[in-house]
């Protein structure tokens, strides 16, 4: 069934495609929306200072309830969840036997229910798989995507302080995590992007947003790309392992017990290197178009990777994320080829070519501000 957000009725709304189909790409002024979301965090409306929000109501929401929920999810996933306190945000991966990413899940527990926020197409298969893994445990799984909407913002919303809220832990290194980038945590560009995702009853979405300024998915994507934040379905394919995207930083606990895919995680981390690595690309801005996701990344005339996400940033101009071969020289100038058009691309290293041989730094979970 095709989803169309009620906020698409707002003036100027233009629907997005791809992963964000069903919500607005923008509301008529993409650059202003991005500035509002990224820089000028508040805007005056009817005498109030209001934080801009992004409609993410197409996202999937799955709930897990029951007294065994956290210990059960802990045995299935890459994250350490047995001691997850109410109101604390984290991230987990569900992997294949070969260690490839099948689900990337935002996790929040309220003391009685664990809330799992995923990409739109992931909710039904995730709920079905979890249901099949219950056995005799005291857990109940439900896909509640039709009942709950998600709204994203860079700042906490004062009026929503009592709502459930997931705060993106990126780029802080979670307990048991490991950084695969050589950039120190205190210099990581992801620190410029705080990110909150609020859970709102679907029927209340329009009223909850009210006169608050709206920014489209294009604005959110530009900030995500600039923060080097990978996204399931964009930076991933059927071969992606967590190391290639620096996801050991926030979504993998290297010292926890056995889970599906752990052998690959440990082997690559301790004995080798991932075959590919995520890079940030600054694209030549002389063209009036952007290359599409899926475009080839070339070193000379040889393809060495693929563009995974692309956006026009309000300050940096055209930017992209790409996954390339690990052995590509980090200093090499690359080109992006799309429908015969070539774009010069200067790379910035995200996952280091020698990833696995650097020293990790650990911090704590992030607690949602109240």
Short mmCIF file of C-alpha atoms in Angstrom, two decimals:
data_model
loop_
_atom_site.label_atom_id
_atom_site.label_comp_id
_atom_site.label_asym_id
_atom_site.label_seq_id
_atom_site.Cartn_x
_atom_site.Cartn_y
_atom_site.Cartn_z
CA UNK A 1 0.00 0.00 0.00
CA UNK A 2 1.38 3.41 -1.01
CA UNK A 3 1.94 5.81 1.87
CA UNK A 4 1.33 9.56 1.54
CA UNK A 5 1.93 11.79 4.53
CA UNK A 6 -0.75 14.20 5.62
CA UNK A 7 1.99 16.87 5.60
CA UNK A 8 2.18 16.59 1.80
CA UNK A 9 -0.93 18.78 1.86
CA UNK A 10 1.11 21.67 3.23
CA UNK A 11 1.76 24.57 0.79
CA UNK A 12 4.67 24.00 -1.60
CA UNK A 13 5.20 20.35 -0.70
CA UNK A 14 6.95 18.29 -3.40
CA UNK A 15 7.05 14.56 -2.79
CA UNK A 16 10.39 12.77 -2.54
CA UNK A 17 11.26 9.52 -4.25
CA UNK A 18 13.35 6.48 -3.43
CA UNK A 19 13.82 5.76 0.26
CA UNK A 20 11.82 8.87 1.16
CA UNK A 21 8.79 8.33 -1.05
CA UNK A 22 5.60 9.37 0.71
CA UNK A 23 6.99 12.48 2.42
CA UNK A 24 8.16 15.85 1.12
CA UNK A 25 11.54 16.35 -0.52
CA UNK A 26 11.04 20.07 0.07
CA UNK A 27 8.34 22.68 0.57
CA UNK A 28 9.34 25.05 -2.20
CA UNK A 29 12.64 26.47 -0.91
CA UNK A 30 15.20 23.66 -0.33
CA UNK A 31 18.15 25.89 0.55
CA UNK A 32 16.23 27.97 3.06
CA UNK A 33 14.89 24.80 4.65
CA UNK A 34 18.39 23.40 4.95
CA UNK A 35 19.76 26.60 6.48
CA UNK A 36 16.88 26.64 8.92
CA UNK A 37 17.48 23.02 9.88
CA UNK A 38 21.28 23.27 10.05
CA UNK A 39 22.10 26.79 11.11
CA UNK A 40 19.25 29.06 12.09
CA UNK A 41 17.67 26.50 14.37
CA UNK A 42 14.65 28.54 15.38
CA UNK A 43 12.17 30.74 13.54
CA UNK A 44 9.56 33.14 14.80
CA UNK A 45 5.96 32.15 14.16
CA UNK A 46 2.95 33.63 15.95
CA UNK A 47 5.19 35.03 18.65
CA UNK A 48 6.95 31.72 19.43
CA UNK A 49 10.39 30.38 18.65
CA UNK A 50 9.83 27.10 16.81
CA UNK A 51 12.33 24.43 15.84
CA UNK A 52 12.13 23.20 12.24
CA UNK A 53 11.21 19.54 11.82
CA UNK A 54 11.47 16.96 9.05
CA UNK A 55 8.56 14.67 8.22
CA UNK A 56 9.81 11.08 8.61
CA UNK A 57 6.37 9.57 9.02
CA UNK A 58 7.12 7.01 6.28
CA UNK A 59 9.62 5.31 8.60
CA UNK A 60 8.82 1.89 9.95
CA UNK A 61 8.14 1.39 13.67
CA UNK A 62 8.22 -2.03 15.36
CA UNK A 63 7.59 -2.62 19.07
CA UNK A 64 8.84 -5.46 21.25
CA UNK A 65 7.19 -5.90 24.65
CA UNK A 66 7.47 -8.47 27.41
CA UNK A 67 9.94 -9.09 30.26
CA UNK A 68 12.46 -10.93 28.05
CA UNK A 69 12.59 -8.27 25.32
CA UNK A 70 16.03 -6.76 25.98
CA UNK A 71 17.88 -9.99 26.75
CA UNK A 72 16.25 -11.56 23.68
CA UNK A 73 17.21 -8.70 21.34
CA UNK A 74 20.68 -8.80 22.86
CA UNK A 75 21.18 -12.42 21.75
CA UNK A 76 20.06 -11.63 18.19
CA UNK A 77 21.92 -8.41 17.49
CA UNK A 78 25.33 -6.73 17.45
CA UNK A 79 24.50 -4.39 20.35
CA UNK A 80 24.74 -4.82 24.12
CA UNK A 81 21.16 -4.27 25.32
CA UNK A 82 20.79 -6.18 28.59
CA UNK A 83 21.52 -3.05 30.64
CA UNK A 84 19.80 -0.53 28.35
CA UNK A 85 18.07 2.00 30.61
CA UNK A 86 14.74 3.68 29.78
CA UNK A 87 15.20 6.81 27.69
CA UNK A 88 18.65 5.84 26.40
CA UNK A 89 19.19 5.73 22.64
CA UNK A 90 21.33 3.19 20.84
CA UNK A 91 21.63 1.36 17.52
CA UNK A 92 21.78 -2.32 16.60
CA UNK A 93 22.53 -4.36 13.52
CA UNK A 94 21.03 -7.68 12.53
CA UNK A 95 23.52 -9.55 10.37
CA UNK A 96 23.54 -12.57 8.12
CA UNK A 97 25.67 -15.62 8.91
CA UNK A 98 28.30 -14.05 6.63
CA UNK A 99 28.26 -10.85 8.71
CA UNK A 100 26.44 -8.78 6.09
CA UNK A 101 24.02 -6.08 7.24
CA UNK A 102 20.38 -7.11 6.98
CA UNK A 103 18.79 -4.53 9.31
CA UNK A 104 20.09 -1.30 10.87
CA UNK A 105 17.78 -0.38 13.75
CA UNK A 106 17.36 2.69 15.97
CA UNK A 107 16.56 1.46 19.48
CA UNK A 108 14.80 3.13 22.40
CA UNK A 109 13.27 1.47 25.48
CA UNK A 110 10.63 3.12 27.69
CA UNK A 111 10.80 0.64 30.57
CA UNK A 112 7.98 -1.56 29.26
CA UNK A 113 8.41 -1.60 25.48
CA UNK A 114 11.41 -1.47 23.15
CA UNK A 115 10.80 0.75 20.13
CA UNK A 116 12.61 -0.06 16.88
CA UNK A 117 12.70 2.61 14.16
CA UNK A 118 13.72 1.44 10.67
CA UNK A 119 13.51 2.41 7.01
CA UNK A 120 10.03 2.23 5.49
CA UNK A 121 10.50 -1.08 3.69
CA UNK A 122 12.17 -2.77 6.66
CA UNK A 123 9.35 -2.83 9.21
CA UNK A 124 7.29 -5.73 7.85
CA UNK A 125 10.23 -8.11 7.19
CA UNK A 126 11.85 -7.19 10.52
CA UNK A 127 8.63 -7.83 12.46
CA UNK A 128 8.11 -11.13 10.61
CA UNK A 129 11.66 -12.31 11.30
CA UNK A 130 11.52 -11.33 14.98
CA UNK A 131 8.16 -13.08 15.37
CA UNK A 132 9.68 -16.25 13.96
CA UNK A 133 12.52 -16.08 16.49
CA UNK A 134 10.37 -15.83 19.65
CA UNK A 135 10.24 -19.54 20.51
CA UNK A 136 9.14 -19.84 24.18
CA UNK A 137 10.34 -16.43 25.30
CA UNK A 138 8.05 -13.84 26.90
CA UNK A 139 8.06 -11.30 24.08
CA UNK A 140 5.48 -9.83 21.74
CA UNK A 141 6.34 -8.20 18.42
CA UNK A 142 4.14 -5.73 16.53
CA UNK A 143 4.53 -3.64 13.38
CA UNK A 144 2.91 -0.36 14.44
CA UNK A 145 4.07 1.71 11.48
CA UNK A 146 0.51 2.69 10.60
CA UNK A 147 -0.14 3.98 14.10
CA UNK A 148 3.07 5.91 14.81
CA UNK A 149 4.83 8.63 12.84
CA UNK A 150 8.42 9.85 13.19
CA UNK A 151 9.53 13.50 13.04
CA UNK A 152 13.20 14.51 12.91
CA UNK A 153 14.96 17.64 14.13
CA UNK A 154 18.41 18.90 15.05
CA UNK A 155 17.26 20.41 18.35
CA UNK A 156 15.06 19.05 21.14
CA UNK A 157 11.50 20.32 20.81
CA UNK A 158 10.42 21.83 24.11
CA UNK A 159 6.74 21.12 23.54
CA UNK A 160 7.52 17.47 22.81
CA UNK A 161 9.57 16.85 25.96
CA UNK A 162 7.22 14.09 27.14
CA UNK A 163 7.22 12.24 23.83
CA UNK A 164 9.43 9.25 23.14
CA UNK A 165 12.57 10.42 21.38
CA UNK A 166 15.54 8.61 19.85
CA UNK A 167 18.77 10.59 19.72
CA UNK A 168 21.30 9.51 17.12
CA UNK A 169 24.46 8.38 18.95
CA UNK A 170 26.59 9.18 15.87
CA UNK A 171 29.48 9.92 15.86
CA UNK A 172 30.24 9.14 19.51
CA UNK A 173 31.87 5.76 20.13
CA UNK A 174 29.55 3.57 22.17
CA UNK A 175 30.83 1.22 24.90
CA UNK A 176 32.45 -1.74 23.15
CA UNK A 177 32.56 0.20 19.87
CA UNK A 178 35.53 1.02 17.67
CA UNK A 179 36.30 3.91 15.31
CA UNK A 180 37.33 2.92 11.79
CA UNK A 181 38.21 6.46 10.82
CA UNK A 182 41.54 8.10 11.60
CA UNK A 183 39.80 11.39 12.42
CA UNK A 184 39.72 11.96 16.20
CA UNK A 185 36.24 11.87 17.68
CA UNK A 186 36.50 15.49 18.79
CA UNK A 187 37.13 16.53 15.14
CA UNK A 188 34.51 14.33 13.50
CA UNK A 189 32.15 16.35 11.22
CA UNK A 190 29.22 14.42 12.66
CA UNK A 191 29.53 16.52 15.81
CA UNK A 192 28.04 19.41 13.81
CA UNK A 193 24.80 17.44 13.43
CA UNK A 194 22.75 16.49 16.46
CA UNK A 195 19.72 14.48 15.45
CA UNK A 196 16.49 13.60 17.26
CA UNK A 197 13.63 11.40 16.04
CA UNK A 198 10.33 11.81 17.90
CA UNK A 199 7.55 9.23 17.96
CA UNK A 200 4.13 10.81 17.45
CA UNK A 201 0.76 9.07 17.07
CA UNK A 202 0.03 9.12 13.33
CA UNK A 203 -3.41 10.63 13.86
CA UNK A 204 -1.84 13.56 15.78
CA UNK A 205 1.01 14.34 13.34
CA UNK A 206 -0.52 17.36 11.61
CA UNK A 207 -1.67 18.93 14.86
CA UNK A 208 1.62 18.20 16.63
CA UNK A 209 3.63 19.93 13.90
CA UNK A 210 1.18 22.84 13.84
CA UNK A 211 2.74 26.04 12.52
CA UNK A 212 6.26 24.79 13.15
CA UNK A 213 8.61 25.34 10.15
CA UNK A 214 9.06 22.24 7.97
CA UNK A 215 12.20 21.09 6.18
CA UNK A 216 12.10 18.39 3.53
CA UNK A 217 14.04 15.15 3.22
CA UNK A 218 16.58 16.86 0.93
CA UNK A 219 17.65 19.07 3.82
CA UNK A 220 17.95 16.11 6.21
CA UNK A 221 19.92 14.11 3.65
CA UNK A 222 22.40 16.93 3.01
CA UNK A 223 23.15 17.18 6.73
CA UNK A 224 23.43 13.39 7.04
CA UNK A 225 25.91 13.16 4.17
CA UNK A 226 27.99 16.04 5.56
CA UNK A 227 28.09 14.17 8.91
CA UNK A 228 29.39 10.99 7.19
CA UNK A 229 26.38 9.11 8.58
CA UNK A 230 25.62 5.89 6.62
CA UNK A 231 22.02 4.90 5.85
CA UNK A 232 20.58 1.45 5.21
CA UNK A 233 19.43 1.14 1.61
CA UNK A 234 21.71 3.96 0.49
CA UNK A 235 25.24 3.07 1.62
CA UNK A 236 24.46 -0.65 1.91
CA UNK A 237 24.06 -3.47 -0.59
CA UNK A 238 23.77 -7.25 -0.18
CA UNK A 239 27.52 -7.53 0.58
CA UNK A 240 28.00 -4.71 3.08
CA UNK A 241 29.70 -5.51 6.38
CA UNK A 242 29.68 -3.00 9.29
CA UNK A 243 33.42 -2.24 9.11
CA UNK A 244 33.09 -0.72 5.63
CA UNK A 245 30.79 2.06 6.89
CA UNK A 246 32.38 2.77 10.30
CA UNK A 247 29.33 1.24 12.01
CA UNK A 248 31.45 -0.46 14.65
CA UNK A 249 31.48 3.06 16.10
CA UNK A 250 27.83 3.10 17.19
CA UNK A 251 26.18 -0.23 16.42
CA UNK A 252 28.57 -3.07 17.35
CA UNK A 253 29.79 -4.17 20.78
CA UNK A 254 33.03 -6.07 20.21
CA UNK A 255 33.11 -7.71 23.66
CA UNK A 256 29.56 -9.10 23.90
CA UNK A 257 28.42 -12.70 23.55
CA UNK A 258 27.66 -14.70 20.44
CA UNK A 259 25.20 -13.47 17.78
CA UNK A 260 24.65 -14.26 14.12
CA UNK A 261 27.45 -12.76 12.02
CA UNK A 262 29.80 -12.21 14.96
CA UNK A 263 32.50 -14.47 13.51
CA UNK A 264 32.88 -12.24 10.46
CA UNK A 265 32.87 -9.09 12.60
CA UNK A 266 35.64 -10.45 14.83
CA UNK A 267 37.71 -11.98 12.02
CA UNK A 268 37.77 -8.85 9.87
CA UNK A 269 38.43 -6.63 12.87
CA UNK A 270 41.24 -8.72 14.37
CA UNK A 271 42.89 -10.33 11.37
CA UNK A 272 42.23 -8.25 8.28
CA UNK A 273 40.64 -5.23 6.64
CA UNK A 274 37.22 -4.67 5.06
CA UNK A 275 37.34 -5.00 1.27
CA UNK A 276 35.67 -1.62 0.74
CA UNK A 277 35.52 1.70 2.56
CA UNK A 278 33.15 4.63 2.84
CA UNK A 279 34.44 8.00 1.57
CA UNK A 280 33.11 11.55 1.47
CA UNK A 281 33.30 13.30 -1.90
CA UNK A 282 33.46 17.00 -2.63
CA UNK A 283 32.13 17.23 -6.19
CA UNK A 284 33.02 19.76 -8.87
CA UNK A 285 30.36 22.42 -8.66
CA UNK A 286 30.74 23.82 -12.18
CA UNK A 287 27.92 21.67 -13.56
CA UNK A 288 24.31 22.58 -12.99
CA UNK A 289 23.32 19.00 -12.21
CA UNK A 290 24.19 16.37 -9.62
CA UNK A 291 25.21 12.79 -10.39
CA UNK A 292 22.68 10.19 -9.38
CA UNK A 293 23.17 7.68 -6.61
CA UNK A 294 24.53 4.56 -8.25
CA UNK A 295 26.94 6.47 -10.50
CA UNK A 296 30.38 4.95 -11.05
CA UNK A 297 33.41 6.29 -9.17
CA UNK A 298 36.49 6.14 -11.39
CA UNK A 299 40.24 6.21 -10.78
CA UNK A 300 41.48 7.11 -14.22
CA UNK A 301 39.32 4.97 -16.48
CA UNK A 302 38.87 2.14 -13.98
CA UNK A 303 35.77 1.88 -11.80
CA UNK A 304 36.73 1.62 -8.14
CA UNK A 305 33.41 2.29 -6.44
CA UNK A 306 29.87 3.63 -6.51
CA UNK A 307 28.19 6.83 -5.35
CA UNK A 308 25.65 5.94 -2.68
CA UNK A 309 24.14 9.31 -1.64
CA UNK A 310 24.38 12.80 -3.13
CA UNK A 311 23.10 16.24 -2.14
CA UNK A 312 23.56 19.96 -2.66
CA UNK A 313 24.79 21.37 0.65
CA UNK A 314 23.96 24.98 1.42
CA UNK A 315 27.60 25.75 2.36
CA UNK A 316 29.78 23.06 0.75
CA UNK A 317 27.97 22.76 -2.56
CA UNK A 318 27.60 19.32 -4.20
CA UNK A 319 28.65 16.51 -1.86
CA UNK A 320 28.32 12.74 -1.85
CA UNK A 321 29.08 9.54 -0.02
CA UNK A 322 30.56 6.64 -1.94
CA UNK A 323 31.79 3.13 -1.25
CA UNK A 324 35.11 2.37 -2.96
CA UNK A 325 37.79 -0.30 -2.91
CA UNK A 326 39.90 -0.20 0.25
CA UNK A 327 43.18 -0.05 -1.67
CA UNK A 328 42.41 3.21 -3.50
CA UNK A 329 44.99 5.86 -2.56
CA UNK A 330 43.28 8.33 -0.18
CA UNK A 331 45.11 11.18 -1.93
CA UNK A 332 43.94 10.21 -5.42
CA UNK A 333 41.59 12.50 -7.32
CA UNK A 334 38.55 10.57 -8.47
CA UNK A 335 35.85 11.22 -11.02
CA UNK A 336 32.18 10.35 -10.96
CA UNK A 337 30.59 9.21 -14.24
CA UNK A 338 26.84 9.60 -14.72
CA UNK A 339 25.17 9.26 -18.14
CA UNK A 340 28.33 10.37 -19.92
CA UNK A 341 28.87 13.39 -17.66
CA UNK A 342 32.04 13.43 -15.55
CA UNK A 343 32.37 15.18 -12.19
CA UNK A 344 35.73 15.71 -10.52
CA UNK A 345 35.60 14.35 -6.98
CA UNK A 346 38.02 15.12 -4.16
CA UNK A 347 37.84 12.40 -1.54
CA UNK A 348 37.96 12.74 2.23
CA UNK A 349 38.77 9.54 4.09
CA UNK A 350 36.05 8.20 6.36
CA UNK A 351 37.02 4.56 6.82
CA UNK A 352 40.81 4.43 6.83
CA UNK A 353 42.57 1.99 4.48
CA UNK A 354 44.36 0.48 7.51
CA UNK A 355 41.11 0.29 9.51
CA UNK A 356 41.37 -2.20 12.34
CA UNK A 357 44.90 -1.15 13.22
CA UNK A 358 43.98 2.11 14.96
CA UNK A 359 43.20 2.50 18.64
CA UNK A 360 39.50 2.86 19.49
CA UNK A 361 38.11 5.29 22.03
CA UNK A 362 35.02 4.57 24.11
CA UNK A 363 32.32 6.77 25.57
CA UNK A 364 28.87 6.17 27.05
CA UNK A 365 25.38 5.91 25.63
CA UNK A 366 23.52 9.14 24.87
CA UNK A 367 20.56 10.02 27.05
CA UNK A 368 17.68 12.02 25.60
CA UNK A 369 17.56 15.53 27.10
CA UNK A 370 14.34 16.28 28.97
#
